[in-house]
mmCIF file of C-alpha atoms in Angstrom:
data_model
loop_
_atom_site.group_PDB
_atom_site.id
_atom_site.type_symbol
_atom_site.label_atom_id
_atom_site.label_comp_id
_atom_site.label_asym_id
_atom_site.label_seq_id
_atom_site.Cartn_x
_atom_site.Cartn_y
_atom_site.Cartn_z
ATOM 1 C CA UNK A 1 -11.765 -6.383 142.182
ATOM 2 C CA UNK A 2 -11.666 -2.430 142.650
ATOM 3 C CA UNK A 3 -15.216 -0.847 142.099
ATOM 4 C CA UNK A 4 -14.894 2.232 140.217
ATOM 5 C CA UNK A 5 -17.595 4.952 140.710
ATOM 6 C CA UNK A 6 -19.130 7.283 138.596
ATOM 7 C CA UNK A 7 -17.320 10.085 139.788
ATOM 8 C CA UNK A 8 -14.249 8.076 139.105
ATOM 9 C CA UNK A 9 -15.113 7.033 135.633
ATOM 10 C CA UNK A 10 -15.960 10.626 135.282
ATOM 11 C CA UNK A 11 -12.463 12.128 136.241
ATOM 12 C CA UNK A 12 -10.419 9.365 133.980
ATOM 13 C CA UNK A 13 -12.593 10.276 130.938
ATOM 14 C CA UNK A 14 -12.171 13.318 131.366
ATOM 15 C CA UNK A 15 -8.042 13.180 131.524
ATOM 16 C CA UNK A 16 -8.380 11.108 128.490
ATOM 17 C CA UNK A 17 -10.260 13.205 126.537
ATOM 18 C CA UNK A 18 -8.128 16.341 127.075
ATOM 19 C CA UNK A 19 -10.894 18.181 129.125
ATOM 20 C CA UNK A 20 -9.878 17.726 132.607
ATOM 21 C CA UNK A 21 -6.495 19.967 131.331
ATOM 22 C CA UNK A 22 -6.211 21.438 128.096
ATOM 23 C CA UNK A 23 -3.669 19.665 126.340
ATOM 24 C CA UNK A 24 -0.151 20.818 124.810
ATOM 25 C CA UNK A 25 -0.655 18.956 121.595
ATOM 26 C CA UNK A 26 -0.546 19.712 118.088
ATOM 27 C CA UNK A 27 -3.963 19.203 116.515
ATOM 28 C CA UNK A 28 -2.938 15.782 114.305
ATOM 29 C CA UNK A 29 -1.586 14.585 117.834
ATOM 30 C CA UNK A 30 -4.918 15.504 119.458
ATOM 31 C CA UNK A 31 -6.892 13.866 116.711
ATOM 32 C CA UNK A 32 -4.646 10.862 116.596
ATOM 33 C CA UNK A 33 -4.759 10.613 120.608
ATOM 34 C CA UNK A 34 -8.710 10.879 120.325
ATOM 35 C CA UNK A 35 -9.068 7.788 117.602
ATOM 36 C CA UNK A 36 -10.586 10.677 115.602
ATOM 37 C CA UNK A 37 -13.746 13.375 115.672
ATOM 38 C CA UNK A 38 -17.193 12.552 114.839
ATOM 39 C CA UNK A 39 -18.108 15.081 112.393
ATOM 40 C CA UNK A 40 -20.638 14.390 110.572
ATOM 41 C CA UNK A 41 -21.763 18.767 111.072
ATOM 42 C CA UNK A 42 -18.470 19.664 109.075
ATOM 43 C CA UNK A 43 -17.877 22.701 112.271
ATOM 44 C CA UNK A 44 -18.118 21.173 114.832
ATOM 45 C CA UNK A 45 -14.643 19.199 115.476
ATOM 46 C CA UNK A 46 -13.284 22.779 115.528
ATOM 47 C CA UNK A 47 -15.280 23.338 118.709
ATOM 48 C CA UNK A 48 -14.025 20.424 120.026
ATOM 49 C CA UNK A 49 -10.401 21.236 119.504
ATOM 50 C CA UNK A 50 -10.673 24.483 121.152
ATOM 51 C CA UNK A 51 -12.099 23.314 124.256
ATOM 52 C CA UNK A 52 -9.097 20.569 124.231
ATOM 53 C CA UNK A 53 -5.905 22.260 123.267
ATOM 54 C CA UNK A 54 -4.269 24.769 124.805
ATOM 55 C CA UNK A 55 -3.047 26.436 121.469
ATOM 56 C CA UNK A 56 -5.344 25.789 118.806
ATOM 57 C CA UNK A 57 -5.190 27.495 114.802
ATOM 58 C CA UNK A 58 -8.509 26.517 113.231
ATOM 59 C CA UNK A 59 -6.888 27.977 110.177
ATOM 60 C CA UNK A 60 -4.060 25.303 110.804
ATOM 61 C CA UNK A 61 -6.246 22.907 111.322
ATOM 62 C CA UNK A 62 -8.004 23.100 107.696
ATOM 63 C CA UNK A 63 -4.538 22.839 106.417
ATOM 64 C CA UNK A 64 -4.306 19.355 107.906
ATOM 65 C CA UNK A 65 -7.234 18.768 105.853
ATOM 66 C CA UNK A 66 -6.402 20.044 102.705
ATOM 67 C CA UNK A 67 -2.865 18.612 102.587
ATOM 68 C CA UNK A 68 -4.329 15.146 103.362
ATOM 69 C CA UNK A 69 -2.887 14.402 106.849
ATOM 70 C CA UNK A 70 -6.636 13.899 108.139
ATOM 71 C CA UNK A 71 -9.622 13.054 106.119
ATOM 72 C CA UNK A 72 -13.262 12.798 106.494
ATOM 73 C CA UNK A 73 -14.566 9.599 105.972
ATOM 74 C CA UNK A 74 -17.449 6.995 106.943
ATOM 75 C CA UNK A 75 -15.844 5.068 109.938
ATOM 76 C CA UNK A 76 -17.322 4.162 113.244
ATOM 77 C CA UNK A 77 -20.696 3.411 113.524
ATOM 78 C CA UNK A 78 -21.227 4.500 109.557
ATOM 79 C CA UNK A 79 -21.067 8.027 110.853
ATOM 80 C CA UNK A 80 -18.515 10.645 109.001
ATOM 81 C CA UNK A 81 -15.218 10.722 111.154
ATOM 82 C CA UNK A 82 -12.036 13.100 110.895
ATOM 83 C CA UNK A 83 -8.906 11.133 111.068
ATOM 84 C CA UNK A 84 -5.749 10.633 110.581
ATOM 85 C CA UNK A 85 -4.808 9.134 107.231
ATOM 86 C CA UNK A 86 -2.674 6.346 109.236
ATOM 87 C CA UNK A 87 -5.253 5.332 110.514
ATOM 88 C CA UNK A 88 -7.796 5.621 108.268
ATOM 89 C CA UNK A 89 -5.403 3.322 106.042
ATOM 90 C CA UNK A 90 -5.246 0.751 108.926
ATOM 91 C CA UNK A 91 -8.631 0.734 110.020
ATOM 92 C CA UNK A 92 -10.960 1.179 107.074
ATOM 93 C CA UNK A 93 -10.595 -2.911 106.191
ATOM 94 C CA UNK A 94 -11.560 -3.819 109.447
ATOM 95 C CA UNK A 95 -14.821 -1.948 109.471
ATOM 96 C CA UNK A 96 -16.015 -3.284 105.917
ATOM 97 C CA UNK A 97 -18.409 -5.851 107.152
ATOM 98 C CA UNK A 98 -19.590 -3.286 109.579
ATOM 99 C CA UNK A 99 -20.211 -0.367 106.990
ATOM 100 C CA UNK A 100 -21.972 -2.957 104.650
ATOM 101 C CA UNK A 101 -24.213 -4.610 107.035
ATOM 102 C CA UNK A 102 -25.343 -1.298 108.299
ATOM 103 C CA UNK A 103 -26.472 -0.112 105.184
ATOM 104 C CA UNK A 104 -27.512 -3.530 104.247
ATOM 105 C CA UNK A 105 -30.275 -2.996 107.533
ATOM 106 C CA UNK A 106 -31.446 0.474 106.274
ATOM 107 C CA UNK A 107 -31.733 -0.730 102.521
ATOM 108 C CA UNK A 108 -32.237 -4.308 102.333
ATOM 109 C CA UNK A 109 -35.288 -4.357 100.522
ATOM 110 C CA UNK A 110 -34.528 -1.784 97.848
ATOM 111 C CA UNK A 111 -30.742 -4.134 96.919
ATOM 112 C CA UNK A 112 -32.632 -7.195 96.661
ATOM 113 C CA UNK A 113 -31.282 -8.800 93.877
ATOM 114 C CA UNK A 114 -28.013 -6.545 93.452
ATOM 115 C CA UNK A 115 -24.877 -8.631 93.934
ATOM 116 C CA UNK A 116 -22.779 -6.549 96.330
ATOM 117 C CA UNK A 117 -19.352 -7.446 94.604
ATOM 118 C CA UNK A 118 -20.679 -6.920 91.486
ATOM 119 C CA UNK A 119 -21.657 -2.975 92.754
ATOM 120 C CA UNK A 120 -18.631 -2.920 94.170
ATOM 121 C CA UNK A 121 -16.891 -3.535 90.656
ATOM 122 C CA UNK A 122 -19.489 -1.097 88.970
ATOM 123 C CA UNK A 123 -19.032 1.959 91.384
ATOM 124 C CA UNK A 124 -15.100 1.616 91.178
ATOM 125 C CA UNK A 125 -15.644 1.667 87.592
ATOM 126 C CA UNK A 126 -17.788 5.141 88.153
ATOM 127 C CA UNK A 127 -14.975 6.855 90.370
ATOM 128 C CA UNK A 128 -12.046 5.139 89.266
ATOM 129 C CA UNK A 129 -11.750 8.818 86.910
ATOM 130 C CA UNK A 130 -11.013 10.475 90.019
ATOM 131 C CA UNK A 131 -13.930 13.211 89.333
ATOM 132 C CA UNK A 132 -15.254 14.558 93.122
ATOM 133 C CA UNK A 133 -18.839 13.172 92.682
ATOM 134 C CA UNK A 134 -21.873 13.370 95.492
ATOM 135 C CA UNK A 135 -23.743 10.566 96.688
ATOM 136 C CA UNK A 136 -26.363 11.122 94.432
ATOM 137 C CA UNK A 137 -24.200 11.124 91.421
ATOM 138 C CA UNK A 138 -22.897 7.670 92.082
ATOM 139 C CA UNK A 139 -26.357 6.299 92.686
ATOM 140 C CA UNK A 140 -27.589 7.611 89.485
ATOM 141 C CA UNK A 141 -24.675 6.342 87.085
ATOM 142 C CA UNK A 142 -25.253 3.033 89.193
ATOM 143 C CA UNK A 143 -28.846 2.900 88.649
ATOM 144 C CA UNK A 144 -28.413 2.798 84.960
ATOM 145 C CA UNK A 145 -27.488 -0.954 85.562
ATOM 146 C CA UNK A 146 -30.353 -1.592 88.411
ATOM 147 C CA UNK A 147 -33.061 1.045 87.493
ATOM 148 C CA UNK A 148 -35.219 -0.299 90.055
ATOM 149 C CA UNK A 149 -32.936 -0.651 93.297
ATOM 150 C CA UNK A 150 -33.057 3.584 93.739
ATOM 151 C CA UNK A 151 -30.441 6.234 93.851
ATOM 152 C CA UNK A 152 -30.092 6.798 97.646
ATOM 153 C CA UNK A 153 -29.748 2.892 98.138
ATOM 154 C CA UNK A 154 -27.181 2.309 95.665
ATOM 155 C CA UNK A 155 -24.930 5.441 96.590
ATOM 156 C CA UNK A 156 -25.006 5.000 100.291
ATOM 157 C CA UNK A 157 -23.789 0.888 99.684
ATOM 158 C CA UNK A 158 -21.136 2.568 96.979
ATOM 159 C CA UNK A 159 -19.855 4.648 99.704
ATOM 160 C CA UNK A 160 -19.805 1.447 102.202
ATOM 161 C CA UNK A 161 -18.037 -0.732 99.852
ATOM 162 C CA UNK A 162 -15.334 1.287 98.489
ATOM 163 C CA UNK A 163 -13.362 3.418 101.033
ATOM 164 C CA UNK A 164 -13.940 6.599 100.312
ATOM 165 C CA UNK A 165 -13.177 10.487 101.564
ATOM 166 C CA UNK A 166 -14.940 13.347 101.367
ATOM 167 C CA UNK A 167 -12.932 16.164 99.713
ATOM 168 C CA UNK A 168 -12.619 20.009 101.085
ATOM 169 C CA UNK A 169 -13.531 22.461 101.365
ATOM 170 C CA UNK A 170 -16.009 20.294 103.224
ATOM 171 C CA UNK A 171 -14.862 20.539 106.985
ATOM 172 C CA UNK A 172 -12.682 23.932 106.050
ATOM 173 C CA UNK A 173 -13.009 26.339 109.060
ATOM 174 C CA UNK A 174 -15.917 28.991 108.124
ATOM 175 C CA UNK A 175 -15.857 26.866 104.754
ATOM 176 C CA UNK A 176 -19.394 25.669 103.250
ATOM 177 C CA UNK A 177 -19.348 23.163 100.543
ATOM 178 C CA UNK A 178 -21.222 19.752 99.484
ATOM 179 C CA UNK A 179 -20.383 16.517 99.647
ATOM 180 C CA UNK A 180 -18.140 15.197 97.309
ATOM 181 C CA UNK A 181 -16.198 11.514 97.468
ATOM 182 C CA UNK A 182 -13.481 10.259 95.451
ATOM 183 C CA UNK A 183 -11.450 7.062 96.411
ATOM 184 C CA UNK A 184 -9.568 7.496 99.613
ATOM 185 C CA UNK A 185 -6.316 5.280 97.725
ATOM 186 C CA UNK A 186 -6.104 8.201 94.955
ATOM 187 C CA UNK A 187 -6.781 10.831 97.439
ATOM 188 C CA UNK A 188 -3.858 10.068 100.084
ATOM 189 C CA UNK A 189 -2.182 8.412 97.019
ATOM 190 C CA UNK A 190 -1.497 5.233 98.656
ATOM 191 C CA UNK A 191 -3.022 1.516 98.770
ATOM 192 C CA UNK A 192 -5.508 0.780 101.240
ATOM 193 C CA UNK A 193 -4.118 -1.806 104.052
ATOM 194 C CA UNK A 194 -5.609 -5.284 103.335
ATOM 195 C CA UNK A 195 -7.731 -7.105 105.558
ATOM 196 C CA UNK A 196 -5.890 -10.047 108.078
ATOM 197 C CA UNK A 197 -5.866 -13.399 108.015
ATOM 198 C CA UNK A 198 -9.021 -14.811 109.273
ATOM 199 C CA UNK A 199 -8.614 -15.698 113.299
ATOM 200 C CA UNK A 200 -5.347 -12.832 113.245
ATOM 201 C CA UNK A 201 -6.913 -9.602 114.255
ATOM 202 C CA UNK A 202 -4.058 -7.149 115.260
ATOM 203 C CA UNK A 203 -6.206 -4.107 114.036
ATOM 204 C CA UNK A 204 -8.987 -4.895 116.648
ATOM 205 C CA UNK A 205 -6.338 -4.991 119.240
ATOM 206 C CA UNK A 206 -4.997 -1.794 118.173
ATOM 207 C CA UNK A 207 -8.590 -0.308 118.059
ATOM 208 C CA UNK A 208 -8.960 -1.707 121.776
ATOM 209 C CA UNK A 209 -5.629 0.107 122.921
ATOM 210 C CA UNK A 210 -6.006 3.823 121.357
ATOM 211 C CA UNK A 211 -9.937 3.138 122.777
ATOM 212 C CA UNK A 212 -8.377 2.583 126.420
ATOM 213 C CA UNK A 213 -6.101 5.385 125.827
ATOM 214 C CA UNK A 214 -8.918 7.801 124.939
ATOM 215 C CA UNK A 215 -12.187 6.694 126.516
ATOM 216 C CA UNK A 216 -11.092 4.235 129.585
ATOM 217 C CA UNK A 217 -11.987 2.367 131.533
ATOM 218 C CA UNK A 218 -14.863 0.911 129.854
ATOM 219 C CA UNK A 219 -16.393 -2.452 129.289
ATOM 220 C CA UNK A 220 -16.740 -4.216 125.963
ATOM 221 C CA UNK A 221 -20.032 -2.769 124.937
ATOM 222 C CA UNK A 222 -18.582 0.781 125.648
ATOM 223 C CA UNK A 223 -16.327 -0.065 123.154
ATOM 224 C CA UNK A 224 -18.739 -1.346 120.193
ATOM 225 C CA UNK A 225 -20.831 1.688 121.097
ATOM 226 C CA UNK A 226 -17.381 3.674 119.808
ATOM 227 C CA UNK A 227 -16.575 2.013 116.969
ATOM 228 C CA UNK A 228 -19.927 -0.022 116.054
ATOM 229 C CA UNK A 229 -17.505 -3.796 115.806
ATOM 230 C CA UNK A 230 -19.530 -6.917 116.911
ATOM 231 C CA UNK A 231 -16.202 -8.930 117.197
ATOM 232 C CA UNK A 232 -13.768 -7.062 119.558
ATOM 233 C CA UNK A 233 -14.488 -8.932 122.712
ATOM 234 C CA UNK A 234 -11.698 -11.830 121.131
ATOM 235 C CA UNK A 235 -9.519 -8.903 120.985
ATOM 236 C CA UNK A 236 -10.044 -8.086 124.245
ATOM 237 C CA UNK A 237 -9.463 -11.399 125.203
ATOM 238 C CA UNK A 238 -6.113 -11.896 123.277
ATOM 239 C CA UNK A 239 -4.826 -8.445 125.862
ATOM 240 C CA UNK A 240 -6.271 -9.812 128.740
ATOM 241 C CA UNK A 241 -2.579 -10.269 129.984
ATOM 242 C CA UNK A 242 -1.543 -6.513 129.169
ATOM 243 C CA UNK A 243 -4.648 -4.965 130.608
ATOM 244 C CA UNK A 244 -5.939 -4.564 134.142
ATOM 245 C CA UNK A 245 -9.800 -4.992 135.244
ATOM 246 C CA UNK A 246 -12.133 -2.992 137.893
ATOM 247 C CA UNK A 247 -15.996 -2.942 138.120
ATOM 248 C CA UNK A 248 -18.415 -0.018 137.983
ATOM 249 C CA UNK A 249 -21.231 0.420 140.310
ATOM 250 C CA UNK A 250 -23.624 -1.102 137.822
ATOM 251 C CA UNK A 251 -21.500 -4.718 138.320
ATOM 252 C CA UNK A 252 -20.121 -4.305 134.722
ATOM 253 C CA UNK A 253 -16.604 -5.508 134.030
ATOM 254 C CA UNK A 254 -14.354 -2.503 132.849
ATOM 255 C CA UNK A 255 -11.028 -2.744 131.007
ATOM 256 C CA UNK A 256 -7.876 -0.576 131.383
ATOM 257 C CA UNK A 257 -4.812 -0.171 130.317
ATOM 258 C CA UNK A 258 -2.150 -0.190 133.178
ATOM 259 C CA UNK A 259 -0.424 3.038 133.135
ATOM 260 C CA UNK A 260 -3.692 5.211 131.811
ATOM 261 C CA UNK A 261 -4.414 8.412 133.999
ATOM 262 C CA UNK A 262 -7.025 7.859 136.361
ATOM 263 C CA UNK A 263 -7.078 10.840 138.521
ATOM 264 C CA UNK A 264 -8.374 11.330 142.237
ATOM 265 C CA UNK A 265 -12.167 11.295 141.811
ATOM 266 C CA UNK A 266 -12.055 14.855 144.043
ATOM 267 C CA UNK A 267 -9.768 16.249 141.058
ATOM 268 C CA UNK A 268 -11.634 19.721 140.298
ATOM 269 C CA UNK A 269 -13.137 19.786 136.645
ATOM 270 C CA UNK A 270 -13.281 23.009 134.472
ATOM 271 C CA UNK A 271 -16.427 24.229 132.660
ATOM 272 C CA UNK A 272 -16.543 22.691 128.942
ATOM 273 C CA UNK A 273 -18.276 23.668 125.978
ATOM 274 C CA UNK A 274 -18.911 20.386 123.459
ATOM 275 C CA UNK A 275 -19.626 20.542 120.180
ATOM 276 C CA UNK A 276 -23.106 18.505 118.873
ATOM 277 C CA UNK A 277 -22.078 14.823 118.920
ATOM 278 C CA UNK A 278 -18.808 15.071 121.011
ATOM 279 C CA UNK A 279 -17.556 11.348 121.218
ATOM 280 C CA UNK A 280 -16.525 12.135 124.742
ATOM 281 C CA UNK A 281 -20.657 11.232 125.324
ATOM 282 C CA UNK A 282 -20.829 9.189 122.695
ATOM 283 C CA UNK A 283 -18.337 7.093 122.746
ATOM 284 C CA UNK A 284 -20.074 4.904 125.370
ATOM 285 C CA UNK A 285 -22.765 2.553 125.799
ATOM 286 C CA UNK A 286 -23.265 3.260 129.311
ATOM 287 C CA UNK A 287 -22.861 7.083 129.163
ATOM 288 C CA UNK A 288 -23.845 7.902 133.024
ATOM 289 C CA UNK A 289 -20.250 8.744 133.988
ATOM 290 C CA UNK A 290 -20.800 11.800 132.109
ATOM 291 C CA UNK A 291 -24.250 12.582 131.336
ATOM 292 C CA UNK A 292 -27.393 11.675 133.643
ATOM 293 C CA UNK A 293 -29.609 8.907 131.967
ATOM 294 C CA UNK A 294 -32.437 11.654 131.677
ATOM 295 C CA UNK A 295 -30.823 13.875 129.425
ATOM 296 C CA UNK A 296 -29.208 10.705 127.448
ATOM 297 C CA UNK A 297 -31.539 11.770 124.601
ATOM 298 C CA UNK A 298 -29.139 14.936 124.145
ATOM 299 C CA UNK A 299 -26.286 13.276 123.077
ATOM 300 C CA UNK A 300 -28.075 11.922 119.887
ATOM 301 C CA UNK A 301 -30.027 14.700 119.454
ATOM 302 C CA UNK A 302 -27.117 17.226 118.482
ATOM 303 C CA UNK A 303 -27.260 19.138 121.145
ATOM 304 C CA UNK A 304 -24.377 20.985 122.244
ATOM 305 C CA UNK A 305 -23.531 20.871 125.780
ATOM 306 C CA UNK A 306 -21.817 22.476 128.954
ATOM 307 C CA UNK A 307 -19.844 20.275 130.996
ATOM 308 C CA UNK A 308 -19.906 21.966 134.375
ATOM 309 C CA UNK A 309 -18.112 19.787 137.502
ATOM 310 C CA UNK A 310 -17.321 17.278 134.918
ATOM 311 C CA UNK A 311 -21.037 16.751 133.935
ATOM 312 C CA UNK A 312 -23.269 17.883 131.491
ATOM 313 C CA UNK A 313 -25.376 20.227 133.369
ATOM 314 C CA UNK A 314 -26.519 22.768 129.941
ATOM 315 C CA UNK A 315 -26.870 23.204 126.654
ATOM 316 C CA UNK A 316 -25.902 26.140 124.024
ATOM 317 C CA UNK A 317 -26.041 27.775 120.911
ATOM 318 C CA UNK A 318 -25.125 30.875 119.094
ATOM 319 C CA UNK A 319 -26.880 33.610 117.179
ATOM 320 C CA UNK A 320 -25.763 37.061 116.296
ATOM 321 C CA UNK A 321 -22.553 36.212 118.375
ATOM 322 C CA UNK A 322 -23.903 35.813 121.310
ATOM 323 C CA UNK A 323 -23.794 31.926 123.097
ATOM 324 C CA UNK A 324 -26.534 31.071 124.899
ATOM 325 C CA UNK A 325 -26.632 28.562 127.749
ATOM 326 C CA UNK A 326 -29.782 26.600 128.858
ATOM 327 C CA UNK A 327 -29.054 25.249 132.220
ATOM 328 C CA UNK A 328 -30.442 21.952 132.777
ATOM 329 C CA UNK A 329 -30.121 22.099 136.637
ATOM 330 C CA UNK A 330 -29.417 24.868 139.386
ATOM 331 C CA UNK A 331 -26.391 26.614 138.932
ATOM 332 C CA UNK A 332 -24.132 27.961 142.134
ATOM 333 C CA UNK A 333 -22.989 31.280 142.147
ATOM 334 C CA UNK A 334 -19.447 30.326 141.206
ATOM 335 C CA UNK A 335 -20.999 28.074 138.486
ATOM 336 C CA UNK A 336 -22.486 30.629 136.524
ATOM 337 C CA UNK A 337 -19.277 32.994 137.140
ATOM 338 C CA UNK A 338 -17.467 30.060 135.249
ATOM 339 C CA UNK A 339 -19.507 29.145 132.715
ATOM 340 C CA UNK A 340 -20.319 33.053 131.542
ATOM 341 C CA UNK A 341 -15.689 32.833 131.659
ATOM 342 C CA UNK A 342 -15.871 30.305 129.391
ATOM 343 C CA UNK A 343 -18.868 31.130 127.067
ATOM 344 C CA UNK A 344 -17.104 34.614 126.746
ATOM 345 C CA UNK A 345 -14.135 32.655 125.427
ATOM 346 C CA UNK A 346 -16.040 30.733 123.186
ATOM 347 C CA UNK A 347 -17.566 33.720 121.732
ATOM 348 C CA UNK A 348 -14.445 35.233 121.011
ATOM 349 C CA UNK A 349 -13.291 32.061 119.546
ATOM 350 C CA UNK A 350 -16.375 31.585 117.116
ATOM 351 C CA UNK A 351 -16.436 35.494 116.155
ATOM 352 C CA UNK A 352 -12.878 36.048 115.759
ATOM 353 C CA UNK A 353 -12.818 38.142 118.921
ATOM 354 C CA UNK A 354 -15.516 40.541 117.449
ATOM 355 C CA UNK A 355 -17.403 39.602 120.195
ATOM 356 C CA UNK A 356 -17.498 37.839 123.342
ATOM 357 C CA UNK A 357 -21.263 37.753 124.748
ATOM 358 C CA UNK A 358 -23.050 35.354 126.637
ATOM 359 C CA UNK A 359 -26.120 35.001 128.058
ATOM 360 C CA UNK A 360 -26.798 32.003 130.730
ATOM 361 C CA UNK A 361 -30.777 31.209 131.585
ATOM 362 C CA UNK A 362 -32.195 30.693 134.760
ATOM 363 C CA UNK A 363 -32.003 27.480 136.076
ATOM 364 C CA UNK A 364 -35.062 24.654 135.741
ATOM 365 C CA UNK A 365 -37.155 24.744 138.920
#
């Protein structure tokens, strides 16, 4: 079985994630290809798409949200994601059990004695009028029936039990807005797909294919880390005749789509600025293909990072129109020039061309 080293996996990841070469795709097609964008920080997906697309207009992407072509909802790993409407409609039922269990993992004691079917029915009655509500508002309404359960626990479980979406202006470019929910079916004016029969998992198989197209080659543990679902090894097994297999340097078995890009490991990788919680890093259990283990904590701490030669090499922030870069390792003169150039472009994007200021800090000793 062919062994793929970390550099080969890195270049495959960059290619699939549209980070090796900016893509001539529409923002809608890019979100679909990527299987959604993690989006609990509302403005971060705009940076992720800017780094991936040749001609990205954030106002056009905002229109996709307001016109309901993409939606904000809790899905993979029970985190907020931006997904195309068709994917949410198809994928939400497959995530139902995971969403419920993750809330119970936090609030089991608070919800002791609460029948979740009764809670789902009561929550649906609360939100069926179509009035946008915050999670605490939903929780307080349900608290009239379950006064000892706690507003936070009731609100979070209601969002897990019912397919709901966060409404604009939340997630619109440069807009500020609190989180307000309505039923996903009401917002999209279409019904959510029904769960498939036990033993038949076409949605799971679709998730495997879509994940590998955007993240492969990968192990089943990586797939689980991306979506939070535990049952997809069976879907991988069902697709075994469609897939090719490799091993990584740690001995893990990797699967992949046969015709997906696996570039030459020596392919040059340009500097890329990634937003907080970018799935190019979080979409794996073993993230060593793109970030050193010593820096792994950055990926879950909300740090924005810079890729140099395809790997996390710095963090970045922006203040008063200046992009500040803090290297995590030594930069060559060419590295520093490339980071500066790409940082100037990012500063211009974030400031509507009012600033291209970049400050690259000293390399650590």
